[in-house]
Amino acid sequence: MKHITQILAAAAISMVVSVPAYAETTLTVHYPMPGFFKNVMDTISKKFMEENPDIKIQFAAPSATYEEGIQTILRQAGTSEMPDVTFIGLNRLRMMDERNVAVDLGPLVQKDGNMAEQGFSDTILKLAQVKGKQVGLAFATSNPIMYYNADLVKAAGGDPNNPPKTWDEVITLAGKIKALGNGVDGMDFRWQGDDWMFSALLFGAGGKMLSDDESKVAFNGPEGQKAVELIQRFVKEGGMPVFTKAAGEQAFAAGKVGFEFQTTGALVNTIKNVGTKFDLRTAKIPLIDPVNGRLPTGGNAVVILTHDPAKEAAAWKFAKFAAGPYGASVVVPGTGYVPNNELAAKSADYLGDFYKKNPLFQASLSQMSVMIPWYAFPGANGVRVTQTIVDNLSRIVDGSAEPKEALDDAAADVAGMLPRS
C-alpha cells in the first residue's frame, strides 16, 4: 500500500512538472468599443478557453473609444491595474512603442517560424508594426464605406442599383433627398471622435498628414483644402445636419437619412438597427482622386503588456487565436470588419463563401487594395492632435468658420504639438 502511495505521489509530481508554462494562468484582457466588440470578445474567449482549459480569460472594463482605451492603458502602465493583454487602435500603436509599454512580439514571431502558415502574411504582420517592430497582431481592420437608403435614393430620382461614384454625385443626390421634406436629411459623414474619416478624405485626395520627415504639417495643403471644402458642401448642398455620432447613426437607422459614411465595422449593428424599415445597401466610398487616392486602415491590434513569463506565453497563444482564422471568422460576420487573416479569408471552413452570401459586406472587401495605415502622429500629443483636428472640423459643420480658416487653425495648433528635433 505504501508502495502504491509513493507511485501515485510520484505520478502527481510528474504531472505537475509536465504541465506547460502557461498552465492555470489567468489573463486580464482589455478592449475598446463594447458596442462593436462585446459579443465578438465573448465568443472568441469562450472558444479559446474550451480549447485551452488551463488558461482563463477575464475582461477588464472596456473603453468606449480607441482614444479612451489608449489613455487608460497609459495611466495604468506599470501598476497592478494594467491588464495583461489589450486591443489598441492601429493609430495608437506608435504611442505604445514610444512609451515602451508593449511587449516586442518580434522574438515570439521568429520563434514560431513560418507565421504565414497560420494566415499571418508579411503584409498582415506589417499592419501592427511600428518602424519594423512587431508591437501587436492586427485583430480587426476596417475601411470607410457608403451606406445608403435605397428607398430614399429611388424617391429622389436616383438609381439604387447604380449608387454615386463621385462626391459631386453624392452631394447632388443627397440634396434631392433633403428636398423630399418630412424631416429627412440628405447625408451624414462621421467626422466626430477622431481624425479617421477626415483622413479618408485627405488620403482620398492623395494627401498626407505630415511631411515625409514628420517635421511639418502637410494636411493643410491642396489635398486637405479639397477635403474640408467637401465637408462644408456636405452641409450646405448635401443636407447634412450637425449630428453627434450616435444621433447620425440613429437617424439613418430610422430611415431619416439618405447616405451614411462611416466604418464598415458598424455594418452588423446597422443591419440590426435598420431591420426591415427600408432597403439598406452599401457601396464603395468615393475618392477625391480616383487614381492616387487611398483609404485609411481603421481597427485595432491585440497587444501583450505582461512581462511575466507564464502569462506572456499564454497571452501569445491567445493573441494568435484572437487574430487568427477562428477570430477573424467571428469578427467579420459579427461586426463588418474586413478579414485580417489569409486563412480565414480563403478557407471554406471560415469565410470562403461568406461574401457570396452576404453582399452588404462586399463594399469593404473591394476596397482593400487602396488601404494604407491609419496615420499615427509622433510624440506624446497624439490624442491632443486628433482632438484639435476634430474641434476644427466641428467649426466647419456648425458654420462658425470657413474651411480654410478652420484648416489653417488646426495646422497651426498641431504644428505646436509636434516633437522638437
Short mmCIF file of C-alpha atoms in Angstrom, two decimals, residues 76-333:
data_model
loop_
_atom_site.label_atom_id
_atom_site.label_comp_id
_atom_site.label_asym_id
_atom_site.label_seq_id
_atom_site.Cartn_x
_atom_site.Cartn_y
_atom_site.Cartn_z
CA GLN A 76 -2.26 52.00 -15.79
CA ALA A 77 1.17 51.19 -17.23
CA GLY A 78 3.49 49.84 -14.57
CA THR A 79 0.73 49.49 -11.96
CA SER A 80 -1.19 46.47 -10.68
CA GLU A 81 -4.24 47.70 -12.62
CA MET A 82 -2.59 47.22 -16.01
CA PRO A 83 -4.17 44.30 -17.93
CA ASP A 84 -2.11 41.51 -19.43
CA VAL A 85 -3.49 42.00 -22.93
CA THR A 86 -5.18 44.94 -24.63
CA PHE A 87 -6.65 45.79 -28.01
CA ILE A 88 -5.33 49.18 -29.20
CA GLY A 89 -6.35 51.34 -32.16
CA LEU A 90 -3.88 50.90 -35.01
CA ASN A 91 -3.09 54.61 -34.95
CA ARG A 92 -2.06 54.40 -31.28
CA LEU A 93 0.46 51.56 -31.57
CA ARG A 94 3.14 54.17 -32.09
CA MET A 95 2.38 55.69 -28.69
CA MET A 96 2.62 52.25 -27.10
CA ASP A 97 6.01 51.74 -28.68
CA GLU A 98 7.35 55.23 -27.87
CA ARG A 99 6.35 54.75 -24.22
CA ASN A 100 7.88 51.26 -24.23
CA VAL A 101 4.67 49.76 -22.84
CA ALA A 102 4.03 46.90 -25.26
CA VAL A 103 5.95 43.63 -25.40
CA ASP A 104 8.05 43.29 -28.57
CA LEU A 105 6.44 40.37 -30.38
CA GLY A 106 9.33 40.02 -32.84
CA PRO A 107 11.12 37.27 -30.89
CA LEU A 108 7.84 35.36 -30.49
CA VAL A 109 7.14 35.64 -34.22
CA GLN A 110 10.64 34.37 -35.01
CA LYS A 111 10.33 31.50 -32.56
CA ASP A 112 7.03 30.44 -34.14
CA GLY A 113 8.71 30.14 -37.52
CA ASN A 114 6.51 30.49 -40.61
CA MET A 115 3.61 32.68 -39.44
CA ALA A 116 2.22 32.65 -42.97
CA GLU A 117 1.14 29.05 -42.41
CA GLN A 118 -1.18 30.40 -39.69
CA GLY A 119 -2.59 33.04 -42.04
CA PHE A 120 -0.29 35.88 -40.95
CA SER A 121 1.42 37.04 -44.13
CA ASP A 122 4.14 39.70 -44.04
CA THR A 123 1.58 42.25 -45.28
CA ILE A 124 -0.78 41.42 -42.42
CA LEU A 125 2.02 41.46 -39.85
CA LYS A 126 3.09 44.92 -41.01
CA LEU A 127 -0.32 46.37 -40.12
CA ALA A 128 0.69 46.20 -36.45
CA GLN A 129 4.35 47.15 -36.81
CA VAL A 130 6.00 50.42 -35.81
CA LYS A 131 9.18 51.10 -37.76
CA GLY A 132 9.62 47.38 -38.29
CA LYS A 133 8.94 46.42 -34.67
CA GLN A 134 6.07 43.97 -34.12
CA VAL A 135 4.03 45.81 -31.49
CA GLY A 136 0.88 43.70 -31.93
CA LEU A 137 -1.15 41.50 -34.25
CA ALA A 138 -3.89 43.14 -36.31
CA PHE A 139 -7.22 41.94 -34.93
CA ALA A 140 -9.97 43.93 -36.62
CA THR A 141 -9.29 46.04 -39.70
CA SER A 142 -11.69 48.31 -41.50
CA ASN A 143 -12.13 50.92 -44.17
CA PRO A 144 -14.86 53.55 -44.58
CA ILE A 145 -17.82 52.71 -46.81
CA MET A 146 -21.05 54.24 -48.11
CA TYR A 147 -24.29 53.08 -46.52
CA TYR A 148 -27.44 54.22 -48.31
CA ASN A 149 -31.20 54.06 -48.04
CA ALA A 150 -32.26 52.66 -51.40
CA ASP A 151 -35.87 53.73 -50.84
CA LEU A 152 -34.90 57.38 -50.37
CA VAL A 153 -32.48 57.24 -53.29
CA LYS A 154 -35.28 55.97 -55.53
CA ALA A 155 -37.76 58.54 -54.20
CA ALA A 156 -35.28 61.29 -55.06
CA GLY A 157 -34.91 60.10 -58.64
CA GLY A 158 -31.70 58.11 -58.19
CA ASP A 159 -30.97 54.53 -59.23
CA PRO A 160 -30.41 52.29 -56.16
CA ASN A 161 -28.60 49.77 -58.37
CA ASN A 162 -26.14 52.42 -59.54
CA PRO A 163 -25.06 54.42 -56.47
CA PRO A 164 -22.98 57.60 -56.77
CA LYS A 165 -19.35 57.09 -57.79
CA THR A 166 -18.09 60.63 -57.08
CA TRP A 167 -18.57 63.12 -54.26
CA ASP A 168 -20.28 65.52 -56.66
CA GLU A 169 -22.84 62.82 -57.44
CA VAL A 170 -23.30 62.07 -53.73
CA ILE A 171 -23.89 65.73 -52.87
CA THR A 172 -26.32 66.27 -55.75
CA LEU A 173 -28.42 63.22 -54.86
CA ALA A 174 -28.23 63.93 -51.11
CA GLY A 175 -29.55 67.43 -51.79
CA LYS A 176 -32.50 65.95 -53.68
CA ILE A 177 -33.20 63.60 -50.76
CA LYS A 178 -33.15 66.56 -48.37
CA ALA A 179 -35.67 68.30 -50.63
CA LEU A 180 -38.14 65.43 -50.11
CA GLY A 181 -39.04 67.01 -46.78
CA ASN A 182 -40.80 65.11 -43.96
CA GLY A 183 -37.82 65.62 -41.68
CA VAL A 184 -35.49 63.71 -43.98
CA ASP A 185 -31.80 64.70 -44.20
CA GLY A 186 -29.60 64.09 -47.21
CA MET A 187 -26.49 62.61 -45.64
CA ASP A 188 -24.28 62.07 -42.62
CA PHE A 189 -20.48 61.87 -42.59
CA ARG A 190 -18.94 60.56 -39.37
CA TRP A 191 -16.34 63.30 -38.73
CA GLN A 192 -16.64 63.19 -34.93
CA GLY A 193 -14.49 61.34 -32.44
CA ASP A 194 -11.15 61.05 -34.23
CA ASP A 195 -9.31 62.00 -37.41
CA TRP A 196 -10.06 58.77 -39.29
CA MET A 197 -12.84 59.98 -41.57
CA PHE A 198 -11.00 63.25 -42.22
CA SER A 199 -8.03 61.16 -43.31
CA ALA A 200 -10.38 59.22 -45.62
CA LEU A 201 -10.98 62.47 -47.50
CA LEU A 202 -7.36 63.64 -47.21
CA PHE A 203 -5.84 60.34 -48.30
CA GLY A 204 -8.62 60.00 -50.85
CA ALA A 205 -7.27 63.18 -52.44
CA GLY A 206 -3.71 61.82 -52.38
CA GLY A 207 -2.66 63.89 -49.38
CA LYS A 208 -0.83 63.12 -46.15
CA MET A 209 -0.84 64.34 -42.56
CA LEU A 210 2.80 65.41 -42.16
CA SER A 211 5.85 65.89 -44.35
CA ASP A 212 7.98 62.83 -45.05
CA ASP A 213 10.41 63.73 -42.24
CA GLU A 214 7.43 64.45 -39.94
CA SER A 215 8.75 67.88 -39.08
CA LYS A 216 5.94 69.90 -40.70
CA VAL A 217 2.17 69.74 -41.05
CA ALA A 218 1.05 68.71 -44.54
CA PHE A 219 -2.67 68.21 -44.11
CA ASN A 220 -3.33 71.89 -44.86
CA GLY A 221 -2.05 71.58 -48.42
CA PRO A 222 -4.21 71.47 -51.57
CA GLU A 223 -5.48 67.97 -50.76
CA GLY A 224 -6.54 68.98 -47.27
CA GLN A 225 -8.24 72.07 -48.64
CA LYS A 226 -10.28 69.91 -51.01
CA ALA A 227 -11.23 67.68 -48.07
CA VAL A 228 -12.56 70.46 -45.84
CA GLU A 229 -14.33 72.19 -48.72
CA LEU A 230 -16.19 68.94 -49.28
CA ILE A 231 -17.27 68.86 -45.63
CA GLN A 232 -18.76 72.33 -46.00
CA ARG A 233 -20.55 71.21 -49.17
CA PHE A 234 -21.96 68.21 -47.30
CA VAL A 235 -23.69 70.70 -45.01
CA LYS A 236 -24.71 73.41 -47.46
CA GLU A 237 -25.56 71.32 -50.53
CA GLY A 238 -25.95 67.78 -49.27
CA GLY A 239 -28.30 68.41 -46.39
CA MET A 240 -26.00 67.19 -43.59
CA PRO A 241 -27.09 68.46 -40.13
CA VAL A 242 -24.91 68.90 -37.04
CA PHE A 243 -25.26 65.34 -35.78
CA THR A 244 -23.43 63.70 -32.93
CA LYS A 245 -22.08 60.29 -33.94
CA ALA A 246 -24.88 58.46 -32.11
CA ALA A 247 -27.60 60.80 -33.43
CA GLY A 248 -26.43 60.34 -37.01
CA GLU A 249 -26.44 56.56 -36.72
CA GLN A 250 -29.90 56.57 -35.10
CA ALA A 251 -31.36 58.90 -37.73
CA PHE A 252 -30.00 56.77 -40.57
CA ALA A 253 -31.31 53.55 -39.00
CA ALA A 254 -34.72 55.20 -38.57
CA GLY A 255 -34.90 55.88 -42.31
CA LYS A 256 -34.44 59.64 -41.97
CA VAL A 257 -31.05 59.99 -43.75
CA GLY A 258 -30.17 59.13 -47.33
CA PHE A 259 -26.44 58.40 -47.07
CA GLU A 260 -24.24 57.44 -44.12
CA PHE A 261 -20.44 57.43 -44.42
CA GLN A 262 -18.54 55.62 -41.70
CA THR A 263 -16.58 52.48 -40.86
CA THR A 264 -17.57 49.12 -42.26
CA GLY A 265 -17.16 47.94 -38.66
CA ALA A 266 -20.61 49.38 -37.94
CA LEU A 267 -22.25 47.22 -40.60
CA VAL A 268 -23.70 44.45 -38.42
CA ASN A 269 -25.12 46.93 -35.90
CA THR A 270 -26.59 48.96 -38.78
CA ILE A 271 -28.21 45.88 -40.30
CA LYS A 272 -29.76 45.03 -36.91
CA ASN A 273 -30.92 48.59 -36.25
CA VAL A 274 -32.41 49.06 -39.71
CA GLY A 275 -34.20 45.73 -39.70
CA THR A 276 -36.97 45.85 -42.30
CA LYS A 277 -37.59 49.60 -42.12
CA PHE A 278 -36.01 50.20 -45.53
CA ASP A 279 -33.84 48.65 -48.24
CA LEU A 280 -30.27 49.02 -46.90
CA ARG A 281 -27.42 48.97 -49.41
CA THR A 282 -23.65 49.55 -49.25
CA ALA A 283 -21.08 50.72 -51.80
CA LYS A 284 -17.54 51.99 -52.11
CA ILE A 285 -16.79 55.42 -50.67
CA PRO A 286 -15.78 57.93 -53.40
CA LEU A 287 -12.17 59.09 -53.67
CA ILE A 288 -11.44 62.72 -54.48
CA ASP A 289 -8.57 61.47 -56.65
CA PRO A 290 -9.64 58.12 -58.16
CA VAL A 291 -6.09 57.37 -59.33
CA ASN A 292 -3.88 58.37 -56.41
CA GLY A 293 -6.49 58.29 -53.65
CA ARG A 294 -6.16 55.86 -50.75
CA LEU A 295 -8.17 54.95 -47.64
CA PRO A 296 -7.04 54.66 -44.02
CA THR A 297 -6.96 51.26 -42.36
CA GLY A 298 -9.01 51.50 -39.21
CA GLY A 299 -9.39 48.97 -36.46
CA ASN A 300 -7.19 47.63 -33.71
CA ALA A 301 -4.47 45.17 -32.82
CA VAL A 302 -4.03 42.78 -29.93
CA VAL A 303 -1.08 43.88 -27.79
CA ILE A 304 0.66 41.98 -24.99
CA LEU A 305 1.55 44.02 -21.90
CA THR A 306 2.58 41.43 -19.32
CA HIS A 307 6.25 40.52 -18.89
CA ASP A 308 5.54 37.61 -16.57
CA PRO A 309 6.94 34.57 -18.48
CA ALA A 310 3.95 32.27 -17.85
CA LYS A 311 1.41 34.96 -18.66
CA GLU A 312 3.34 36.12 -21.71
CA ALA A 313 3.30 32.58 -23.13
CA ALA A 314 -0.44 32.33 -22.51
CA ALA A 315 -1.03 35.80 -23.91
CA TRP A 316 0.84 34.96 -27.12
CA LYS A 317 -1.34 31.88 -27.55
CA PHE A 318 -4.48 34.00 -27.01
CA ALA A 319 -3.26 36.77 -29.34
CA LYS A 320 -2.68 34.32 -32.19
CA PHE A 321 -6.06 32.70 -31.59
CA ALA A 322 -7.95 36.02 -31.49
CA ALA A 323 -6.18 37.40 -34.59
CA GLY A 324 -6.10 34.01 -36.29
CA PRO A 325 -8.57 32.33 -38.64
CA TYR A 326 -11.15 31.49 -35.98
CA GLY A 327 -11.06 35.01 -34.53
CA ALA A 328 -11.39 36.57 -37.98
CA SER A 329 -14.31 34.27 -38.77
CA VAL A 330 -16.08 35.71 -35.72
CA VAL A 331 -15.05 39.36 -36.21
CA VAL A 332 -16.15 39.73 -39.85
CA PRO A 333 -19.75 38.46 -39.62
#
